[in-house]
Coordinates of C-alpha atoms in Angstrom, one line a residue:
Chain A
X1 CA 7.2 -23.6 21.8
X2 CA 4.6 -21.1 20.9
X3 CA 3.5 -18.7 23.7
X4 CA -0.1 -17.3 23.3
X5 CA -1.5 -14.4 25.2
X6 CA -5.1 -13.3 25.3
X7 CA -6.7 -10.4 27.1
X8 CA -6.0 -11.2 30.7
X9 CA -9.0 -9.4 32.1
X10 CA -12.6 -10.4 31.7
X11 CA -14.5 -8.2 29.3
X12 CA -17.8 -6.6 30.4
X13 CA -19.8 -4.8 27.8
X14 CA -23.2 -3.4 27.2
X15 CA -25.6 -5.1 24.9
X16 CA -25.4 -3.8 21.3
X17 CA -21.7 -2.7 21.7
X18 CA -18.8 -4.4 20.0
X19 CA -16.5 -6.6 21.9
X20 CA -12.8 -6.8 20.8
X21 CA -10.6 -9.6 22.0
X22 CA -6.9 -9.9 21.3
X23 CA -4.6 -12.9 20.8
X24 CA -0.9 -12.3 20.6
X25 CA 1.7 -15.0 19.9
X26 CA 5.5 -15.2 20.0
X27 CA 8.0 -17.1 18.0
X28 CA 7.2 -18.2 14.5
X29 CA 4.1 -17.2 12.6
X30 CA 1.5 -20.0 12.2
X31 CA -0.1 -21.0 8.9
X32 CA -3.5 -20.5 10.5
X33 CA -5.3 -19.4 13.7
X34 CA -8.6 -20.6 15.1
X35 CA -11.1 -19.2 17.5
X36 CA -13.4 -21.2 19.8
X37 CA -16.2 -20.4 22.2
X38 CA -16.5 -22.2 25.6
X39 CA -19.6 -22.1 27.8
X40 CA -19.3 -23.2 31.5
X41 CA -19.2 -26.9 31.9
X42 CA -19.0 -27.6 28.2
X43 CA -16.2 -28.3 25.7
X44 CA -15.0 -25.6 23.3
X45 CA -16.9 -25.1 20.1
X46 CA -15.2 -24.0 16.9
X47 CA -16.1 -20.6 15.5
X48 CA -13.7 -19.4 12.9
X49 CA -10.4 -20.3 11.2
X50 CA -8.2 -17.7 9.4
X51 CA -5.2 -18.5 7.3
X52 CA -1.9 -16.5 7.1
X53 CA -2.8 -15.2 3.7
X54 CA -6.2 -13.9 4.8
X55 CA -6.4 -10.5 6.5
X56 CA -10.0 -10.8 7.6
X57 CA -12.7 -13.5 8.0
X58 CA -16.4 -12.9 8.9
X59 CA -19.2 -15.1 10.1
X60 CA -22.5 -13.4 10.9
X61 CA -21.7 -11.0 13.7
X62 CA -18.2 -12.3 14.2
X63 CA -15.0 -10.9 12.6
X64 CA -11.5 -12.1 12.9
X65 CA -8.3 -10.4 11.6
X66 CA -4.8 -11.8 11.4
X67 CA -1.7 -9.6 11.3
X68 CA 1.4 -11.7 10.9
X69 CA 3.6 -8.6 11.2
X70 CA 2.2 -7.7 14.6
X71 CA 1.8 -11.4 15.5
X72 CA -1.7 -10.7 16.5
X73 CA -5.3 -11.7 15.8
X74 CA -8.3 -9.6 16.8
X75 CA -11.7 -11.2 17.4
X76 CA -14.7 -8.9 17.2
X77 CA -18.3 -9.5 18.3
X78 CA -20.5 -6.8 16.8
X79 CA -24.0 -5.9 18.1
X80 CA -23.3 -8.1 21.1
X81 CA -26.1 -9.9 22.9
X82 CA -26.3 -11.5 26.4
X83 CA -26.2 -14.9 24.6
X84 CA -22.7 -14.1 23.5
X85 CA -21.5 -14.3 27.1
X86 CA -18.9 -17.0 27.2
X87 CA -15.1 -17.6 27.2
X88 CA -13.4 -17.2 23.9
X89 CA -10.2 -19.1 23.1
X90 CA -7.7 -18.6 20.4
X91 CA -5.6 -21.6 19.1
X92 CA -2.7 -22.0 16.7
X93 CA -0.4 -24.8 15.7
X94 CA 2.8 -25.3 17.6
X95 CA 6.1 -26.0 15.8
X96 CA 4.7 -29.4 14.9
X97 CA 1.5 -29.0 12.9
X98 CA 0.0 -31.9 14.7
X99 CA 0.0 -30.0 18.0
X100 CA -2.6 -27.2 18.6
X101 CA -1.8 -24.7 21.3
X102 CA -4.5 -22.7 23.1
X103 CA -4.6 -19.4 24.9
X104 CA -6.0 -19.2 28.4
X105 CA -9.1 -17.5 27.0
X106 CA -11.0 -14.2 27.6
X107 CA -14.3 -14.3 29.4
X108 CA -16.9 -11.9 27.9
X109 CA -20.0 -10.8 29.8
X110 CA -22.7 -8.9 27.9
X111 CA -25.1 -6.9 30.0
X112 CA -28.7 -6.4 28.9
Chain B
X1 CA -25.1 -37.3 15.6
X2 CA -23.3 -38.1 18.9
X3 CA -20.1 -36.3 17.9
X4 CA -17.4 -36.8 20.5
X5 CA -18.5 -38.7 23.6
X6 CA -16.5 -38.8 26.8
X7 CA -17.1 -41.0 29.8
X8 CA -17.4 -40.7 32.7
X9 CA -18.4 -37.1 33.2
X10 CA -17.2 -37.0 36.8
X11 CA -14.8 -39.2 38.7
X12 CA -13.1 -39.1 42.1
X13 CA -10.0 -41.1 42.7
X14 CA -7.6 -41.8 45.5
X15 CA -3.9 -41.1 45.0
X16 CA -2.2 -44.2 43.4
X17 CA -5.4 -45.5 41.8
X18 CA -5.5 -46.1 38.0
X19 CA -8.3 -45.4 35.6
X20 CA -9.2 -45.0 32.0
X21 CA -11.0 -42.0 30.5
X22 CA -13.0 -43.0 27.5
X23 CA -13.4 -41.0 24.3
X24 CA -15.3 -42.1 21.2
X25 CA -16.1 -40.2 18.0
X26 CA -18.5 -41.3 15.2
X27 CA -17.4 -38.9 12.5
X28 CA -14.6 -41.0 11.0
X29 CA -12.0 -38.5 12.1
X30 CA -8.4 -39.4 11.7
X31 CA -7.0 -37.0 14.3
X32 CA -7.8 -37.3 18.0
X33 CA -6.3 -35.6 21.0
X34 CA -6.5 -35.2 24.7
X35 CA -6.2 -31.9 26.6
X36 CA -6.4 -31.0 30.2
X37 CA -7.8 -27.6 31.3
X38 CA -6.8 -26.0 34.6
X39 CA -7.9 -22.5 35.8
X40 CA -5.9 -19.7 34.2
X41 CA -3.8 -22.1 32.1
X42 CA -5.9 -22.9 29.2
X43 CA -6.0 -26.2 27.4
X44 CA -2.8 -28.2 27.4
X45 CA -2.2 -31.0 25.0
X46 CA -1.4 -34.4 26.6
X47 CA -1.3 -36.9 23.7
X48 CA -2.5 -37.0 20.2
X49 CA -3.1 -39.5 17.4
X50 CA -3.1 -39.0 13.6
X51 CA -4.7 -42.4 12.9
X52 CA -5.3 -45.9 14.2
X53 CA -2.1 -47.3 15.6
X54 CA -0.2 -44.0 15.7
X55 CA 0.1 -41.9 18.9
X56 CA 2.5 -39.2 20.0
X57 CA 3.2 -37.0 23.0
X58 CA 1.9 -33.5 23.5
X59 CA 3.0 -30.8 25.9
X60 CA 2.2 -32.6 29.2
X61 CA 2.4 -36.4 28.6
X62 CA 3.9 -37.5 31.9
X63 CA 1.7 -39.8 34.0
X64 CA -0.6 -40.6 31.0
X65 CA -0.7 -43.3 28.4
X66 CA -2.8 -43.6 25.3
X67 CA -3.5 -46.1 22.6
X68 CA -5.5 -46.0 19.3
X69 CA -6.6 -49.4 18.2
X70 CA -9.6 -48.2 16.2
X71 CA -10.4 -45.0 14.4
X72 CA -13.3 -44.4 16.8
X73 CA -11.8 -44.8 20.2
X74 CA -8.9 -43.0 22.0
X75 CA -8.7 -43.9 25.7
X76 CA -6.5 -42.0 28.1
X77 CA -5.0 -44.0 31.0
X78 CA -3.8 -42.7 34.3
X79 CA -1.5 -45.3 35.6
X80 CA -1.0 -44.0 39.2
X81 CA -3.2 -41.0 39.9
X82 CA -1.6 -38.0 41.7
X83 CA -3.3 -34.9 43.1
X84 CA -1.6 -32.8 40.4
X85 CA -3.7 -34.6 37.8
X86 CA -6.9 -33.1 39.2
X87 CA -8.3 -31.3 36.2
X88 CA -10.9 -31.2 33.5
X89 CA -10.0 -33.5 30.6
X90 CA -11.2 -32.9 27.1
X91 CA -11.0 -35.1 24.1
X92 CA -11.2 -33.7 20.6
X93 CA -11.2 -35.0 17.0
X94 CA -11.0 -33.7 13.4
X95 CA -10.4 -35.0 10.0
X96 CA -6.8 -33.6 9.9
X97 CA -4.8 -31.9 12.6
X98 CA -5.0 -28.5 10.8
X99 CA -8.8 -28.5 10.7
X100 CA -11.4 -27.4 13.3
X101 CA -11.5 -29.6 16.4
X102 CA -14.7 -31.1 17.7
X103 CA -14.6 -31.4 21.5
X104 CA -16.4 -33.6 24.0
X105 CA -18.0 -32.1 27.1
X106 CA -15.1 -33.2 29.3
X107 CA -14.4 -35.5 32.3
X108 CA -14.0 -33.7 35.7
X109 CA -11.5 -35.7 37.6
X110 CA -10.5 -35.1 41.3
X111 CA -7.6 -37.0 42.9
X112 CA -7.7 -37.0 46.7

């Protein structure tokens, strides 16, 4: 099965700085990778999906990269704001495309 | 739009009791799934369904049953609750398994 590792430590950054989160996976390379945001007491909310043939994807202040050689995705939050404080999860399909596996998440705290 | 609705939001059970966690979606999604989320372990897939009448096991199916008699509903049954099943349970849905998942806000279940 796919093993997914995200930044193990919580990330604390100053408002206005860029937060960079990593998602590393083992075994086979997935056809796509997704990123979600989760606030305390709520379910995850989808942010971005990047496919294996895409190097980079952007949405407003968010940017995702996908390096299939390194088996890694980077998630960037530029010009961070306190409202960006949350836990961010990466997800990718397991060997069976019907099964989505999630990383444990990285908690980001943005200080004003 | 209601999206994905989970009930109840909170539940306390005694060991050996049974119960059903309800999940309903109003987006006509074919794919539905159940996850459990435990501290430091991320979301783990319990069962999933690719359409009415079709279900399959995920990563941690033991102790749980599901059925999918309609497109809208995907209940999760605990047959004989155990303390190890104390967790937060999330239901999710999407048009297809390889598309962004829409999550409910979870059921917080404690087994005493």
